[in-house]
Tab-separated table of C-alpha atoms and ligand atoms in Angstrom:
chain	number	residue	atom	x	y	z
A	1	UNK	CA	-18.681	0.868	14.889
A	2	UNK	CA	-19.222	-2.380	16.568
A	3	UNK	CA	-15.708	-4.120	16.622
A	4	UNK	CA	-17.122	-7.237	18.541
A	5	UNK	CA	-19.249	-7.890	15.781
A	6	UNK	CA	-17.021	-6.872	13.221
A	7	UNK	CA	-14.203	-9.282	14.101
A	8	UNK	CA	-16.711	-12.420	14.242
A	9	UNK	CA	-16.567	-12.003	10.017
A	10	UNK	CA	-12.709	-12.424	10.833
A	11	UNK	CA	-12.369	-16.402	11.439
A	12	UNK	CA	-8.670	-15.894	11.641
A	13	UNK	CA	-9.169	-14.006	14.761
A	14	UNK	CA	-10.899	-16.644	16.655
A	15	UNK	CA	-7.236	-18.510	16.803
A	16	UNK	CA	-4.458	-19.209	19.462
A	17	UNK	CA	-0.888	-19.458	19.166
A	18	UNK	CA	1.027	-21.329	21.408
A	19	UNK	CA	-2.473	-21.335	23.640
A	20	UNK	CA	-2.444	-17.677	23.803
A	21	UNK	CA	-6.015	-15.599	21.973
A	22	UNK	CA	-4.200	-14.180	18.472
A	23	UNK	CA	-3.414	-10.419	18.591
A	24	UNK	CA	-2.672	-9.499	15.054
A	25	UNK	CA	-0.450	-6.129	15.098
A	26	UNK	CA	1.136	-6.905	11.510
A	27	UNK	CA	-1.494	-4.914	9.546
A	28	UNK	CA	0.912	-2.888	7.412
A	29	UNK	CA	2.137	-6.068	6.286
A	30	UNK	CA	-1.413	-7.347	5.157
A	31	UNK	CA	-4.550	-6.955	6.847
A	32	UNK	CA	-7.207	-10.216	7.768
A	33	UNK	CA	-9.954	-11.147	5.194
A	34	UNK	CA	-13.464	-11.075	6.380
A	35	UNK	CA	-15.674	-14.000	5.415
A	36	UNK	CA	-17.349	-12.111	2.854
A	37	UNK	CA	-14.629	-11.516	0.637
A	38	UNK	CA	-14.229	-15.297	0.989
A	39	UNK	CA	-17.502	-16.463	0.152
A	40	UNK	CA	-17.096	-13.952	-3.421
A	41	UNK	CA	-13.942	-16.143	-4.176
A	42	UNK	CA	-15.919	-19.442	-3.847
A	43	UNK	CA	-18.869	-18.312	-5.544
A	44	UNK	CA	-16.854	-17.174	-8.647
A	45	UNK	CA	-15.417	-20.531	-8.543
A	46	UNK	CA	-18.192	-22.606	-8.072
A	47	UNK	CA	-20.794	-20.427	-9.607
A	48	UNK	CA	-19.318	-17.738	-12.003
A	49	UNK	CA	-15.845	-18.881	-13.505
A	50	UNK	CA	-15.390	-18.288	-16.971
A	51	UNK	CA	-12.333	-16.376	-18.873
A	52	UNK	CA	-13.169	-12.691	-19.381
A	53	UNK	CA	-13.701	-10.582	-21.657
A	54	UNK	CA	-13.823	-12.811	-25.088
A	55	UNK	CA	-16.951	-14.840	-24.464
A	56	UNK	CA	-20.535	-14.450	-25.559
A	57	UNK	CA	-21.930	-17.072	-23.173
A	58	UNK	CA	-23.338	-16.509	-19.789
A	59	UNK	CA	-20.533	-17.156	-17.479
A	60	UNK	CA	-18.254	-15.352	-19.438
A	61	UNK	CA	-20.332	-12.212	-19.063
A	62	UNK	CA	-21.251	-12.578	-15.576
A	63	UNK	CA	-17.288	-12.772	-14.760
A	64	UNK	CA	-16.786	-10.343	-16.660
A	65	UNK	CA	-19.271	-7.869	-15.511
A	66	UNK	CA	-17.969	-9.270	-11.696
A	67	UNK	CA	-14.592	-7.813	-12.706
A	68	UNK	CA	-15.107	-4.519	-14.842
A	69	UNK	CA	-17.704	-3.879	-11.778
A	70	UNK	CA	-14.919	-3.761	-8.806
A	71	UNK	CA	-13.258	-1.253	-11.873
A	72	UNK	CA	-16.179	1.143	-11.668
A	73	UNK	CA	-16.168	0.522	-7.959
A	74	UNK	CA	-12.690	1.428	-7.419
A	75	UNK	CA	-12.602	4.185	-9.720
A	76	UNK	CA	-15.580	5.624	-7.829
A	77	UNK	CA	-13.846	4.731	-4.226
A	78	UNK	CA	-10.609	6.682	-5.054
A	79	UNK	CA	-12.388	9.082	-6.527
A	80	UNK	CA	-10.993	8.535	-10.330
A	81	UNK	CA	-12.564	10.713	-13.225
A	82	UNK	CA	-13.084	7.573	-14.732
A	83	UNK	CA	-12.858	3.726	-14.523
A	84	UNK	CA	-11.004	3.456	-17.245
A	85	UNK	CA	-7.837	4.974	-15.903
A	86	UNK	CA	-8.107	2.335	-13.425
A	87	UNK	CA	-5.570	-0.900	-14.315
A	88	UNK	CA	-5.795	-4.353	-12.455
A	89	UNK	CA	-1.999	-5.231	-11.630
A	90	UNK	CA	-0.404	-7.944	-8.899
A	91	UNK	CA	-0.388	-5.215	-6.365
A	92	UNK	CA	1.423	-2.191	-6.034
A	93	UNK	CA	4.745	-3.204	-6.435
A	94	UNK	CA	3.489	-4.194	-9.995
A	95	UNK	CA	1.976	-0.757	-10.427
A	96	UNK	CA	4.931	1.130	-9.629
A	97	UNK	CA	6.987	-1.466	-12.155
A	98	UNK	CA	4.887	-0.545	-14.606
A	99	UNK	CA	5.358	3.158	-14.330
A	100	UNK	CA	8.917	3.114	-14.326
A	101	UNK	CA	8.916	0.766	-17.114
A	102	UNK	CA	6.378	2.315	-19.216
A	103	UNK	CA	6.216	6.147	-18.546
A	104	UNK	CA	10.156	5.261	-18.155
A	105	UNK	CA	10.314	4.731	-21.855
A	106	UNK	CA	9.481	8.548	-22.119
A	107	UNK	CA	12.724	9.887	-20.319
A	108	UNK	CA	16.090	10.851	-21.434
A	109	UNK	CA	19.644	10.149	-20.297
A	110	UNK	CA	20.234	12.759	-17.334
A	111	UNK	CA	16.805	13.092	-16.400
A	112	UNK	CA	15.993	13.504	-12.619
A	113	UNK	CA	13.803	11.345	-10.455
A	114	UNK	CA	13.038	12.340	-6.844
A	115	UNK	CA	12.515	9.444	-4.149
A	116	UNK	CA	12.482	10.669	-0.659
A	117	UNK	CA	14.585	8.850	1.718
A	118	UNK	CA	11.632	6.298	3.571
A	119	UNK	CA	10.483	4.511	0.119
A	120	UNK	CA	9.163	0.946	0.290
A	121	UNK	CA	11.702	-1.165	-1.738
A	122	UNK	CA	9.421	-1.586	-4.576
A	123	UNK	CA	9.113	2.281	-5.013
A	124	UNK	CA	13.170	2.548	-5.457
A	125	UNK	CA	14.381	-0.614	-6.716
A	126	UNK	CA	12.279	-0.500	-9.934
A	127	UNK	CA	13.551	3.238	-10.923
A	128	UNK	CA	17.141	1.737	-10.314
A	129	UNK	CA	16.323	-0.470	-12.853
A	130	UNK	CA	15.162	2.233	-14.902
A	131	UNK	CA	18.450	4.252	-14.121
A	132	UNK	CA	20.281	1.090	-15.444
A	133	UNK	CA	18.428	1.146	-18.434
A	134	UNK	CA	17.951	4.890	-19.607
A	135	UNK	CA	20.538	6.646	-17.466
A	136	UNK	CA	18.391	8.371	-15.593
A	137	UNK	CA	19.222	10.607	-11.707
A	138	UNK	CA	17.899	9.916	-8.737
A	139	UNK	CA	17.679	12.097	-6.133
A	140	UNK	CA	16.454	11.707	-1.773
A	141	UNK	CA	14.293	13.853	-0.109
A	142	UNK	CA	15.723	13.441	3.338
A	143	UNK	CA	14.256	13.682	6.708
A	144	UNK	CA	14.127	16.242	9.072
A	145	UNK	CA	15.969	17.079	12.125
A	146	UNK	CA	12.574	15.516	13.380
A	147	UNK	CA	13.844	12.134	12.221
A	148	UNK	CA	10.204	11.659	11.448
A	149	UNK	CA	8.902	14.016	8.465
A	150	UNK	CA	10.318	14.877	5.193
A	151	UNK	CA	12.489	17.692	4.712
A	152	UNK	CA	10.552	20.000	2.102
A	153	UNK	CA	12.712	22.527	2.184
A	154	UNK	CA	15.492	20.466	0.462
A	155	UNK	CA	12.519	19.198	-1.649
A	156	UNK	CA	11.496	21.854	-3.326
A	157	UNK	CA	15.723	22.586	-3.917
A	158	UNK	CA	16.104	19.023	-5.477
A	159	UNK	CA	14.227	20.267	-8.357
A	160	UNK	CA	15.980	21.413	-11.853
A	161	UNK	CA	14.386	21.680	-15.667
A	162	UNK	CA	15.027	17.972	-15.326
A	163	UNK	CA	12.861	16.765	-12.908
A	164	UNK	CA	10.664	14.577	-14.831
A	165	UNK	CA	8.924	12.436	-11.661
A	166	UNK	CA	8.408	12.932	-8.566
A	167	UNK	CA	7.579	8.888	-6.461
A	168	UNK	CA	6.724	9.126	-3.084
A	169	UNK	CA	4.706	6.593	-0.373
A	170	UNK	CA	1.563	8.744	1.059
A	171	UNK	CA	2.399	6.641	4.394
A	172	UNK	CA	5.219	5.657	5.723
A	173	UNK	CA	5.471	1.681	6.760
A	174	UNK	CA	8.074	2.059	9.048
A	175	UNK	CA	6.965	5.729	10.786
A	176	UNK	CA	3.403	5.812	9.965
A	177	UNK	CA	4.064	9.522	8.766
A	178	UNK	CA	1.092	10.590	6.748
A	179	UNK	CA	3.082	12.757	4.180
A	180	UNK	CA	1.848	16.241	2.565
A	181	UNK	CA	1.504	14.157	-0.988
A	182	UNK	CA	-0.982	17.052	-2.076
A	183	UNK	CA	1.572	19.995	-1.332
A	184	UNK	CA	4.209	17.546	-3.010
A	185	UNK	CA	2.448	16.954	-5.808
A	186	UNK	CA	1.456	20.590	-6.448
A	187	UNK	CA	5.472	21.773	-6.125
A	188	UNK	CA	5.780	18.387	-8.769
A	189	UNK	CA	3.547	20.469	-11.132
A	190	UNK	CA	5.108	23.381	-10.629
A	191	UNK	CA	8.241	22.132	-12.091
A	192	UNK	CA	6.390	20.109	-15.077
A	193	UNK	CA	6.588	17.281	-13.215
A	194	UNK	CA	4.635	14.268	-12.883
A	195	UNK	CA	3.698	12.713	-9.496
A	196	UNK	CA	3.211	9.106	-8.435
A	197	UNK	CA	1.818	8.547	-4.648
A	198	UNK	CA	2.613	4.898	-3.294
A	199	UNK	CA	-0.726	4.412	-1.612
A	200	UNK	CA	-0.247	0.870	-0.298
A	201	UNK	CA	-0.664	2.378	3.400
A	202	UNK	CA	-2.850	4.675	3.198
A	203	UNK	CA	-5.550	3.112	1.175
A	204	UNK	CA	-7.190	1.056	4.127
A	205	UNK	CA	-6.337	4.063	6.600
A	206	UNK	CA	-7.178	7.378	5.032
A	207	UNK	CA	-9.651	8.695	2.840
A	208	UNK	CA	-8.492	9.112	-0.854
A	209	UNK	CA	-9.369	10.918	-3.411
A	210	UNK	CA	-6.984	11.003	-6.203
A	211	UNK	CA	-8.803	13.989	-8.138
A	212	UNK	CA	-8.550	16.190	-5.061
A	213	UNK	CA	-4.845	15.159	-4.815
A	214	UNK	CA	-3.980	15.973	-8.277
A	215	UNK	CA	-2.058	12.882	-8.327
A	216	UNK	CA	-0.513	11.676	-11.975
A	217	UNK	CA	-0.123	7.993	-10.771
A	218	UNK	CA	-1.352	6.471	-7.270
A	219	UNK	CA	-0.852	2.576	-6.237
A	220	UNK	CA	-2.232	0.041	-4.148
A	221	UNK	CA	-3.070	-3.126	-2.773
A	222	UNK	CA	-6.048	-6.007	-2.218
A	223	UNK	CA	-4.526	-7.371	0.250
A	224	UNK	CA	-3.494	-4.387	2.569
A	225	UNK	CA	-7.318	-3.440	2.843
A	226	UNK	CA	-8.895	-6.767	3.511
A	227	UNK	CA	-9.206	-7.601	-0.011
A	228	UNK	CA	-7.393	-10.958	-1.514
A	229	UNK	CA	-3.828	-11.267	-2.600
A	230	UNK	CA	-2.905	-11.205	-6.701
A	231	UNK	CA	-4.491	-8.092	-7.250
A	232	UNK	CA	-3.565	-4.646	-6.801
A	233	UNK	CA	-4.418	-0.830	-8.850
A	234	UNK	CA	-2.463	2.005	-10.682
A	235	UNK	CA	-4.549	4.727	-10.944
A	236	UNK	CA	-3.043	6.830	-13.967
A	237	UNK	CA	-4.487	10.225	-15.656
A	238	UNK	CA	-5.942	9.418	-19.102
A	239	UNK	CA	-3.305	11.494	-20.866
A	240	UNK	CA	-0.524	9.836	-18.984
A	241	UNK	CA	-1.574	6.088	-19.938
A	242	UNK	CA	-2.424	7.243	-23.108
A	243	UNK	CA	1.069	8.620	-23.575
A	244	UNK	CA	3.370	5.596	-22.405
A	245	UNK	CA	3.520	2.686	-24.175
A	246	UNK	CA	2.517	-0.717	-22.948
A	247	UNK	CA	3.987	-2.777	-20.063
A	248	UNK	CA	3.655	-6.208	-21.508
A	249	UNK	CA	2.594	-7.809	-24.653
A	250	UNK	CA	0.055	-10.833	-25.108
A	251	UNK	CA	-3.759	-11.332	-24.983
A	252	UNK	CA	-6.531	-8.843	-24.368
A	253	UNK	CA	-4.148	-5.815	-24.448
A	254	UNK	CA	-4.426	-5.958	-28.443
A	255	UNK	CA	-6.638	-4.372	-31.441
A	256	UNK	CA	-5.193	-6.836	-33.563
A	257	UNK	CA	-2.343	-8.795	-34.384
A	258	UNK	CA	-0.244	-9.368	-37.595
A	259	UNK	CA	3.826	-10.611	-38.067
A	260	UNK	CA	4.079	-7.104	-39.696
A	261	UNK	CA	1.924	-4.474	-37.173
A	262	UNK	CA	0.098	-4.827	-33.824
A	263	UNK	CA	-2.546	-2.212	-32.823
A	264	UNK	CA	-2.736	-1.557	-29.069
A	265	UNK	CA	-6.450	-2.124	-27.246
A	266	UNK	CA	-8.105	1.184	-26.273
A	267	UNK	CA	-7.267	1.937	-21.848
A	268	UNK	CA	-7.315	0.342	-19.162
A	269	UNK	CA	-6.904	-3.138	-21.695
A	270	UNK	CA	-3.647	-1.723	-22.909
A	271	UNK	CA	-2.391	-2.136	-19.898
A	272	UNK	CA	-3.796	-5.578	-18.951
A	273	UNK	CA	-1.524	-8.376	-20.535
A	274	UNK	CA	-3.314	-12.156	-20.314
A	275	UNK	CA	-5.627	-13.439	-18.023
A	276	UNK	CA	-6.300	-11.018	-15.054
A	277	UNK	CA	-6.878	-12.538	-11.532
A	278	UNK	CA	-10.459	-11.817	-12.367
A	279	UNK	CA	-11.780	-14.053	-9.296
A	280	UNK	CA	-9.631	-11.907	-7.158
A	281	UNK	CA	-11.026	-9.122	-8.490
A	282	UNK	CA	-14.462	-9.513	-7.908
A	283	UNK	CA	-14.250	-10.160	-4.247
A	284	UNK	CA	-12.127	-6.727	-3.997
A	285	UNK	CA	-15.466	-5.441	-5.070
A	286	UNK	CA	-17.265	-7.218	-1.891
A	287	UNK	CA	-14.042	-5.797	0.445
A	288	UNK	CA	-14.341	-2.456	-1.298
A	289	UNK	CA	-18.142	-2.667	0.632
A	290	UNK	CA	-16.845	-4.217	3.163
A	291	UNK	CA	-15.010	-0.724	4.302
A	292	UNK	CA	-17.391	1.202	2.419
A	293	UNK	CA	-19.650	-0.021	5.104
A	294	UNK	CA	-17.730	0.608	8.292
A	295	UNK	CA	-16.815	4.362	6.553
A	296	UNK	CA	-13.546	4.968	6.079
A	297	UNK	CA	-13.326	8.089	8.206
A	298	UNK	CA	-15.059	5.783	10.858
A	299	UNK	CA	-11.871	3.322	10.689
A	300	UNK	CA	-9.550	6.420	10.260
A	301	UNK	CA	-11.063	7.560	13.702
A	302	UNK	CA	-10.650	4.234	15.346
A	303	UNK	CA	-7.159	3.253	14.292
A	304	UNK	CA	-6.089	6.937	15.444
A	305	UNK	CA	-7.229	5.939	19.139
A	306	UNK	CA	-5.823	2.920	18.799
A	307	UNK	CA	-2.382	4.522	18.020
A	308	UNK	CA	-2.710	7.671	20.738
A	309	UNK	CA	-3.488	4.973	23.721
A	310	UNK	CA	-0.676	2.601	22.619
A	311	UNK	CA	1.759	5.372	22.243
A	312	UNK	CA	0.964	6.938	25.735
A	313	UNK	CA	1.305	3.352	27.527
A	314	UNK	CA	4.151	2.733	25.693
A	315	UNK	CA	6.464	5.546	26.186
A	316	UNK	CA	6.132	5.056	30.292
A	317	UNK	CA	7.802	1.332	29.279
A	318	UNK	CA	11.438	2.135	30.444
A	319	UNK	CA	14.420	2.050	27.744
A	320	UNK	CA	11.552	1.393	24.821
A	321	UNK	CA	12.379	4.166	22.404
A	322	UNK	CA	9.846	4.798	19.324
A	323	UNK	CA	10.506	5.529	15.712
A	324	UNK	CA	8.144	8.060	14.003
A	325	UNK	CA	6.527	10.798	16.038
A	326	UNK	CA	4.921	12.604	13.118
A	327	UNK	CA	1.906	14.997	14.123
A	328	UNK	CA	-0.049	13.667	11.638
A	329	UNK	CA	0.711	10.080	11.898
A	330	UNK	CA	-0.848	6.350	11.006
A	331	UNK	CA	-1.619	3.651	13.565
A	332	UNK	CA	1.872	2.550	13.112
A	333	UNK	CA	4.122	2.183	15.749
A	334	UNK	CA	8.036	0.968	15.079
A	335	UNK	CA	10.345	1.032	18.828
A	336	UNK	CA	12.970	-1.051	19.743
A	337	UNK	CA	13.694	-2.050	23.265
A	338	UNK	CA	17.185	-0.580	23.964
A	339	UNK	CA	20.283	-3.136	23.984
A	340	UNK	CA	17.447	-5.797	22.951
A	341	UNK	CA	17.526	-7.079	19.262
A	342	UNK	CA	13.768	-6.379	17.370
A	343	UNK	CA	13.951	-10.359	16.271
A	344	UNK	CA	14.617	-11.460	20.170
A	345	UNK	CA	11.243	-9.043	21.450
A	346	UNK	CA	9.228	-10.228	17.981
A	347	UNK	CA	10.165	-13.745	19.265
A	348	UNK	CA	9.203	-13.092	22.773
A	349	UNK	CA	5.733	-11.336	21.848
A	350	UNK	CA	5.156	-14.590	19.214
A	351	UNK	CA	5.367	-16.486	22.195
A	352	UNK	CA	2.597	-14.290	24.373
A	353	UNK	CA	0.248	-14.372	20.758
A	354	UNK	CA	1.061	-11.598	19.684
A	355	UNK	CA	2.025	-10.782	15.982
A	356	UNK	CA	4.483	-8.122	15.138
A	357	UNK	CA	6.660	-7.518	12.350
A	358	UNK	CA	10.434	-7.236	12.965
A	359	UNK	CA	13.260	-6.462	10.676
A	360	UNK	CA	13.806	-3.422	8.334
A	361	UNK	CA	10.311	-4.133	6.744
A	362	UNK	CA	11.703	-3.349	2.872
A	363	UNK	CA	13.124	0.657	3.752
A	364	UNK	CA	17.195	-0.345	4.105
A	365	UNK	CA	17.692	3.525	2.839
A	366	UNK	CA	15.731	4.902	5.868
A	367	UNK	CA	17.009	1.989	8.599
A	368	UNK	CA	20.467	3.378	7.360
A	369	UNK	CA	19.454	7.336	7.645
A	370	UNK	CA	17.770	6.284	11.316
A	371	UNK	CA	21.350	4.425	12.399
A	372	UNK	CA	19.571	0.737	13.207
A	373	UNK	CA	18.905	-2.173	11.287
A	374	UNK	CA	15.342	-2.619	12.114
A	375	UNK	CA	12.623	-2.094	14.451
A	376	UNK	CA	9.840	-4.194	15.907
A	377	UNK	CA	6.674	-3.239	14.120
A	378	UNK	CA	3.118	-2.853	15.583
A	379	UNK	CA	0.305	-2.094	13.233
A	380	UNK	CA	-2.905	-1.787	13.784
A	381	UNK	CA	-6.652	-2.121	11.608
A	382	UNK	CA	-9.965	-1.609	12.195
A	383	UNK	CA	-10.750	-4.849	13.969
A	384	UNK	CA	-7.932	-4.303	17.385
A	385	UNK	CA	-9.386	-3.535	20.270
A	386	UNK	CA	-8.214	-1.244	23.487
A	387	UNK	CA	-8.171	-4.598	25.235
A	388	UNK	CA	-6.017	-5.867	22.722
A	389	UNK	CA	-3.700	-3.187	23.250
A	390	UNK	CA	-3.745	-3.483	27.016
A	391	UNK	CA	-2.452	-7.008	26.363
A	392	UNK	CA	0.295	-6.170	24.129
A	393	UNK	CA	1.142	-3.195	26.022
A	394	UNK	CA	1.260	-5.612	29.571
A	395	UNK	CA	3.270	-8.880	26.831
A	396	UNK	CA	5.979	-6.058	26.205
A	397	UNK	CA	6.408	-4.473	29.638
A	398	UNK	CA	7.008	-8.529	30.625
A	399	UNK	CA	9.602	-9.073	27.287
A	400	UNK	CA	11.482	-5.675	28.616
A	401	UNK	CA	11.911	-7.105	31.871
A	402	UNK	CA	13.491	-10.042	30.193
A	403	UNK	CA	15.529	-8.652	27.818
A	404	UNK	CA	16.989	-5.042	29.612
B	501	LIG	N1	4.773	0.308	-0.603
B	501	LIG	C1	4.590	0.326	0.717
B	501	LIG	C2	4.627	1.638	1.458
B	501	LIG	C3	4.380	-0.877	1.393
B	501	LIG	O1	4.220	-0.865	2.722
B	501	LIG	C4	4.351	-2.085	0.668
B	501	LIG	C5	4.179	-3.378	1.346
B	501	LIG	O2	4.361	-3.509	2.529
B	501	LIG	C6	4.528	-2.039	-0.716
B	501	LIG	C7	4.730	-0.810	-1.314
B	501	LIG	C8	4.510	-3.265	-1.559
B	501	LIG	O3	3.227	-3.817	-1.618
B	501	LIG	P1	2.989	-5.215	-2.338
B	501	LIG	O4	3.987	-6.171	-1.758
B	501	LIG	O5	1.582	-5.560	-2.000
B	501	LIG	O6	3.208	-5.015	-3.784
């Protein structure tokens, strides 16, 4: 892997802030876009653009064929039986809306949904809505003593004859804790459960392959692996999608339309209400080959040095304490300075060029169970560099002698 060349297709990190070289750390937030992915978006604008999917002229086809393309491609990425179980949404918060929405249409009052206590936002708030609606239970998986891993034991006790879903990330953006999803989603089945995997940090981290996992639903993001914003996938077993009703109503997710009785379009259309963000779309296809490129277990292997060298040189930084020491761990690493607030060391590190996220980066639940109110967030792709981590390492040692 040749990160020197890699990062030239990355304009963005050519730049300085406040005269210092950018060091992007905020990966988990969104990763950078290479050039290529850019050029796809002009191209279907200036070359290509045409609404999809109802035209017989040129353009409309070549869009088209742009967009149901990055389907196949996706499908064939995640390892999906089929491209059809693959739906376009905003991003993964959309995906997980629509399960709880849809699939949510199938449960009862008193039915049990189990949530495990360091959920993204979007893969809670959306079955509270749903527990608004249809009276439905939620339940936490908590942590272990470990204050790092999930606590299977109570798990696999959470579960009664009405356990009906089981939603839980596959990473962690706050720990980086690379959860057993394929033990959790086998215990799911064992219980007649079905299992949706938030994906949105593992996708651009880990191999996937939602067969092997067994997974009922799995969601993710464009623009978390280098792909544009607007666009993001559910991956849902054929049975499932066919099963649940649709999300929305309007164009291209119809058979046909009368006052009296509307037929539903045959999947993945069902599912797609409008116009999709079929420019978008295509150039996931070129980031999708972007990756594919580089290898995924090539990146996997990077990012993991990345995150053992940082760790080591960080823990010898005295009264920095760090949050998430899973074994099997992402190149994620949350730590707070002690007595120092995280927005006071993101500020300081801003200053030295260096982009980190602080706050409780959407996971109140698990900022609660860990006793703080947010951490200072370093996260890290396939374009850092050791040197880059030298640097942040030596910007924080010089913030900690500032602020303890
Ligand atoms: N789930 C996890 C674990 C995330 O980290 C994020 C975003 O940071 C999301 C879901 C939401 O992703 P999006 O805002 O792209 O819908």
């Amino acid at each position: 892997m040749n990160i020197e060349a890699l990062r030239r297709d990355f304009p963005i990190l050519s730049r300085t802030i406040y005269n210092k070289p950018l060091i992007y750390l905020d990966n988990t937030a969104t990763t950078e876009t290479p050039r290529q992915v850019v050029d796809t978006i002009q191209s279907m604008y200036f070359t290509h653009k045409a609404n999809v999917h109802r035209g017989v002229h040129t353009l409309s086809q070549e869009a088209t064929d742009m967009m149901e393309t990055t389907r196949r491609q996706v499908a064939a990425y995640i390892g999906a039986p089929s491209h059809e179980e693959v739906i376009f949404t905003r991003g993964t918060t959309e995906a997980i809306n629509l399960v709880a929405a849809s699939y949510g249409e199938l449960l009862r009052e008193g039915d049990e949904i189990i949530l495990t206590v360091m959920e993204h936002h979007s893969n809670i708030v959306p079955w509270q809505l749903l527990r608004t609606r249809r009276g439905v239970v939620i339940k936490v998986v908590p942590l272990r003593a470990d204050r790092s891993t999930l606590n299977l034991d109570v798990y696999r006790e959470l579960f009664t004859p009405r356990t009906r879903v089981v939603a839980v990330t596959h990473v962690s953006n706050v720990l980086g804790t690379i959860n057993p999803v394929a033990e959790m989603i086998h215990i799911a089945h064992q219980h007649g459960a079905v299992a949706l995997i938030d994906g949105a940090q593992a996708i651009a981290h880990l191999p996937v392959d939602v067969g092997a996992l067994d997974a009922d639903f799995y969601a993710f993001s464009s623009h978390k692996m280098y792909g544009p914003c607007g666009v993001g996938i559910l991956y849902g077993k054929r049975e499932l999608l066919e099963e649940m009703p649709p999300y929305q109503g309007g164009g291209e997710m119809i058979q046909s339309v009368s006052f009296e009785h509307t037929t539903f379009a045959e999947l993945p259309f069902k599912f797609e209400a409008g116009t999709p963000d079929f420019v978008d779309i295509a150039a996931l296809n070129t980031a999708l080959a972007f990756m594919s490129e580089v290898g995924i277990e090539e990146i996997a292997r990077h990012e993991e040095e990345l995150l053992r060298y940082t760790t080591e040189r960080l823990r010898a930084i005295h009264g920095l304490e760090i949050y998430g020491t899973a074994p099997n761990k992402s190149a994620i690493i949350s730590f707070l300075l002690r007595g120092a607030h995280h927005y006071d060391t993101g500020m300081l590190l801003d200053k030295l060029g260096i982009a980190v996220r602080t706050g409780h980066h959407c996971a109140q639940p698990l900022m609660h169970a860990l006793g703080i109110d947010g951490t200072v967030r370093a996260s890290f792709a396939l374009y850092n560099t050791f040197s880059e981590c030298d640097q942040f390492v030596a910007a924080l040692e010089r913030v900690a002698s500032m602020l303890i």
